[in-house]
Amino acid sequence: MIRTENLCKKYEKVEAVKDLSISVEPGEIYGFLGPNGAGKTTTIMMILGILKPTSGKILVFNKDLYSDYFGIKRRVGVVSEVQYLYEDMTAYEYLSFFCDIYNVKNKKEKIEELLHKVDLYDRKDDLLGHYSRGMQQKIGFVRALLNDPELLILDEPVSGLDPTGIREVRDLILEENQRGRTVFMSSHILSEVERISHRVGIMNKGRLVAEDTMENLRKKLSSEVEIELEVDNFDVEAEKRLESLSFVNSVTKEDGKYLVRVKADKDYRGDLVNFVSAIGGNLKEIRKREMSLEDAFITITEKNISLFSSGEVSE
Amino acid sequence: MSYRWTVIKSIMKREARSSFFSLGLYIAATIACLVSAFIFNTYINTVEGNNIMVMASPLNTPLFYAVIVAALYAAISSSTALSREKDRGTLEVLFYGPVDHLSVILAKFFEDIISFLIIMLLVTIYFAYAAITTNLGFSITYLYAIILSIFIASCMSSFGLWLSSLTARIRTSILLLIVVMGGLLGLQFLQNYILTLKPENLSLSMVYIMGIVSNILRVIKWVSPFSYLTDGINAVALGSVSMYIENMIGAIIYTVVLLTATVYTLKWKGVRKL
Amino acid sequence: MRKTCCISALILIFVILSSAIGFSAETPKSKEVVYSLNVWDGKDYAAPFYPSAYDTIYVMADYENVYSVKETLVYYWPLTREYMADWDGLNKDVGETIEVLKGNEIIGTYKKVDYVFYYPKGYWGGGTQLFTGDKAKEKKKEYDQAVNKYWKEVEAYYQAYEKYNKEVEEFYQNIQEGKPAGKIPQEPAPPTAPTFYVTDISKAYVFSLPPGQYTIRTKDKNEEIIPGTVKNLIAFSHRREGIGYNIIPESKWTYPEVADDSSEIVYQYREGTLYFQPYKEWEFNELYYNKLSKPQSPGRSDRWIWVHMDPVSNVKLRIYSGDSIFSEIRNRPYYVEQVPGSALGYNIKLLDRKENPYGMADFSAFKFSVPPTGDYKLVTIDSKGDIIENSDRYIRPITVTDARNIFIASLGPLIIGLVIYIIRRVGR
Ligand SMILES: Nc1ncnc2c1ncn2[C@@H]1O[C@H](COP(=O)(O)OP(=O)(O)OP(=O)(O)O)[C@@H](O)[C@H]1O
Ligand SMILES: [Mg+2]
């Protein structure tokens, strides 16, 4: 449905997306996960042709966007991070306008059906400027569904919604997916993605750090963490003793540094420091490998702990 | 291409609805009528004072002022057309769907022309009233002038759109419009002033300065939409068919060039809210 | 930024230089070969001259015009921004032949001929005619004879007057002396001078050309082209013929208006009287016509102007209201009678020859009293009863008396807008 190959986007100073290759398969819900500033929105905008990639290739429905711009765009529905609506229009007028753009047949029925679904039918003649943020978000959703899209691209679809809203939207996404629509959904809320995605891609600092099913990712995550260790006067004996530590899975040597894979159940860096000083080694540097899946995951988790925990509680 | 027209039509309809329900258009039409009212009043005073007035197409003078007002409205509304939507982020949303740069720009352009025509319709209704109560009468040149005015509006509108594509904020684009239009208008007035000067009354250094200014103006003539306005007015006033057609063709070329420039500027600047 | 500044400075310097070159300083008198013309301008002969500064000569097509090629002193007169010739300083006839070329083909070769101007009503009377060759000599002879005859008559008159004086003296003496006096002597009538005038016979090239663009040049005795004599020549004709009107409003009879083109509408403040004086008129290209009599005059090649010729005679004016004839008017003499205490200060009255056989008319015109409403069309009808082309003008009385309504109505769009706006708001 969507495939990117070595996609890059450089702003003047920031490299927002680096070498991104992802693929979204038909019928699935793809969770596009990453902390703030990871490059999710940038990627989505490139997929939509709104931002021009610095390099790389994007295929939507296996076609280049510009080979059939209108044809492809008509088969896609988009909900963005922030809802920018024409505030001087009523909900009905607004949706009717987009029906015209998508050339939707029997638009009245379509609009009313979708408004009923998101519980906004009674407010259909209110100005959008008078809507609350959550209601505006729902209108964005309705707009994205007007054209019965085969592909739904959702950029943080539940941010700013209350728990009921989140559940409504989540149910809607699941329902639409069951109707056969492919969903590409970005989020920094782990629990959101976790719950409904078939597959996730995790981004951090512009790079894709993992792309797999949720299950596999969880397995990988729970297994090990990579730690870089630079130590002077380490002999073979010391290496052997390091490898035999109970929490160490394996040790490899990379340009004078040791790459130590340890269990992921706790932070073993303290234990490693203790070990080095115990055998009289001179520790020069110890650090976790950058941009690892864990890293991304932990950032996501840490940063959003409050967000999704509150969501969990009220459910 | 055919699908693009569906898109253009939809956007155009929305825009037209929006201006139809807002006061700006009616205020512009009122100013146009009010300016014309002063000219009608001058006519009445002239005929009353001299007992006689000989004039071909007397409605054309007030019409020209009305066209200037309406065309300025076209320029103002188009100069914020893109920047307003960019400022509010709604432009980006259009591009989620099957909308591209050209379709947005053409839709805005056509909507501007429609608004202009609505103003001219209101003005014409008013003129009909004035022409009947005063017995000034209509002449066929009124129709010619109206037709030509559409081309003038198209110059103004495409110029405004291009200015609009350069900016991402309503305030900046209005400021830009005021500065640019003010500058161009100022130069045009300067040119008219120079034309009235008798070289024999000028000092030699003034003559040099005038020479410089008129050379600069010759270049600006191609850039300024106002020159199409004044040329159009002249064409109708002189009843010159060749000038009339020349003006139309010139206006079409001007419009196409500026709309193309607008498409590229918008592509270059992007459609996202900053 | 600095680069832009540099470029704009360079452009500025360039512009200054280029405009400076365009302005040459005032020229002193210089010896030049010029064309000096007598060209028909539709009413009379104008006398432009073409120094080297002007490279195109404008003449009316199908009329005989007089071309002289002269060497003279030319100078620029900055006050009126035109070139002048010092004919008293130098006035030398040069050249032997004028050649007129269309493209590269010589279509006419002309030698100098005798010519005179004949003024049938005297030098200031208009209606000037040009005669060439034997006809010129004939006209000149006619004039000389008329003048000679006049001088003889004057001589005879003085003699007769002397005789008359004597006779009168005798007559009174006889009466005083009681002698039979006989009849009262008749005073002799003074002779009338010839009313027409004919100029001295001169030599120049006289020819007419069909409309078109040509090249003109002058050759000397040796068949060499005289430098400075090669110029463009545009012979143009009128585009349309029509009737123009002088219109005298009753209330301001010394401020007549003109209505030359059919598109011009004559507005009259409510009811009132207008006096129309129709003229034959021709329509010319403005640029060509202006250049014709004064090469330095400006003009627009895309503008056309009507030029009044002679007043038309033997016509009547017809007024239509819609398609039906409203009235027909004839030319009548009018005189202006001053009325001391009256509001207008004067009355325009018809001069009735029966009542006032020796009265002088101030003007003659076609009088039309415009009704207070409606619209009218005026046309000129020739002696055969046909409407003369391009003689139609619309006449409309202005009916409004209070301009306030015009201003109030101009607020209409605002009211419409407010209504729509409020309906939309209330609908929410
Ligand atoms: N127009 C821009 N100019 C310069 N840098 C930009 C621009 N837009 C985004 N960036 C940078 O690109 C990086 C990726 O931004 P992006 O909006 O794609 O992140 P995101 O994953 O959508 O984050 P969030 O979860 O906050 O929405 C950020 O570092 C951001 O600062
Ligand atoms: Mg984002």
PDB file of N, CA, C and O and ligand atoms in Angstrom, chain A residues 40-41 81 155-156, ligand 2:
ATOM      1  N   LYS A  40       7.817  11.625  12.128  1.00  0.00           N
ATOM      2  CA  LYS A  40       6.592  10.948  11.689  1.00  0.00           C
ATOM      3  C   LYS A  40       5.785  11.837  10.743  1.00  0.00           C
ATOM      4  O   LYS A  40       5.427  11.447   9.624  1.00  0.00           O
ATOM      5  N   THR A  41       5.499  13.054  11.204  1.00  0.00           N
ATOM      6  CA  THR A  41       4.696  13.963  10.389  1.00  0.00           C
ATOM      7  C   THR A  41       5.416  14.273   9.076  1.00  0.00           C
ATOM      8  O   THR A  41       4.812  14.297   8.008  1.00  0.00           O
ATOM      9  N   GLU A  81      -2.471  15.808  12.506  1.00  0.00           N
ATOM     10  CA  GLU A  81      -2.207  16.072  13.921  1.00  0.00           C
ATOM     11  C   GLU A  81      -3.111  17.153  14.491  1.00  0.00           C
ATOM     12  O   GLU A  81      -3.729  17.001  15.513  1.00  0.00           O
ATOM     13  N   ASP A 155      -2.400  10.863  11.420  1.00  0.00           N
ATOM     14  CA  ASP A 155      -1.256  11.395  12.169  1.00  0.00           C
ATOM     15  C   ASP A 155      -1.737  11.734  13.572  1.00  0.00           C
ATOM     16  O   ASP A 155      -2.450  12.700  13.770  1.00  0.00           O
ATOM     17  N   GLU A 156      -1.336  10.922  14.509  1.00  0.00           N
ATOM     18  CA  GLU A 156      -1.745  11.092  15.909  1.00  0.00           C
ATOM     19  C   GLU A 156      -3.253  11.283  16.032  1.00  0.00           C
ATOM     20  O   GLU A 156      -3.701  12.346  16.462  1.00  0.00           O
TER      21      GLU A 156
HETATM   22 MG    MG D   2       4.008  14.965  14.177  1.00  0.00          MG
END
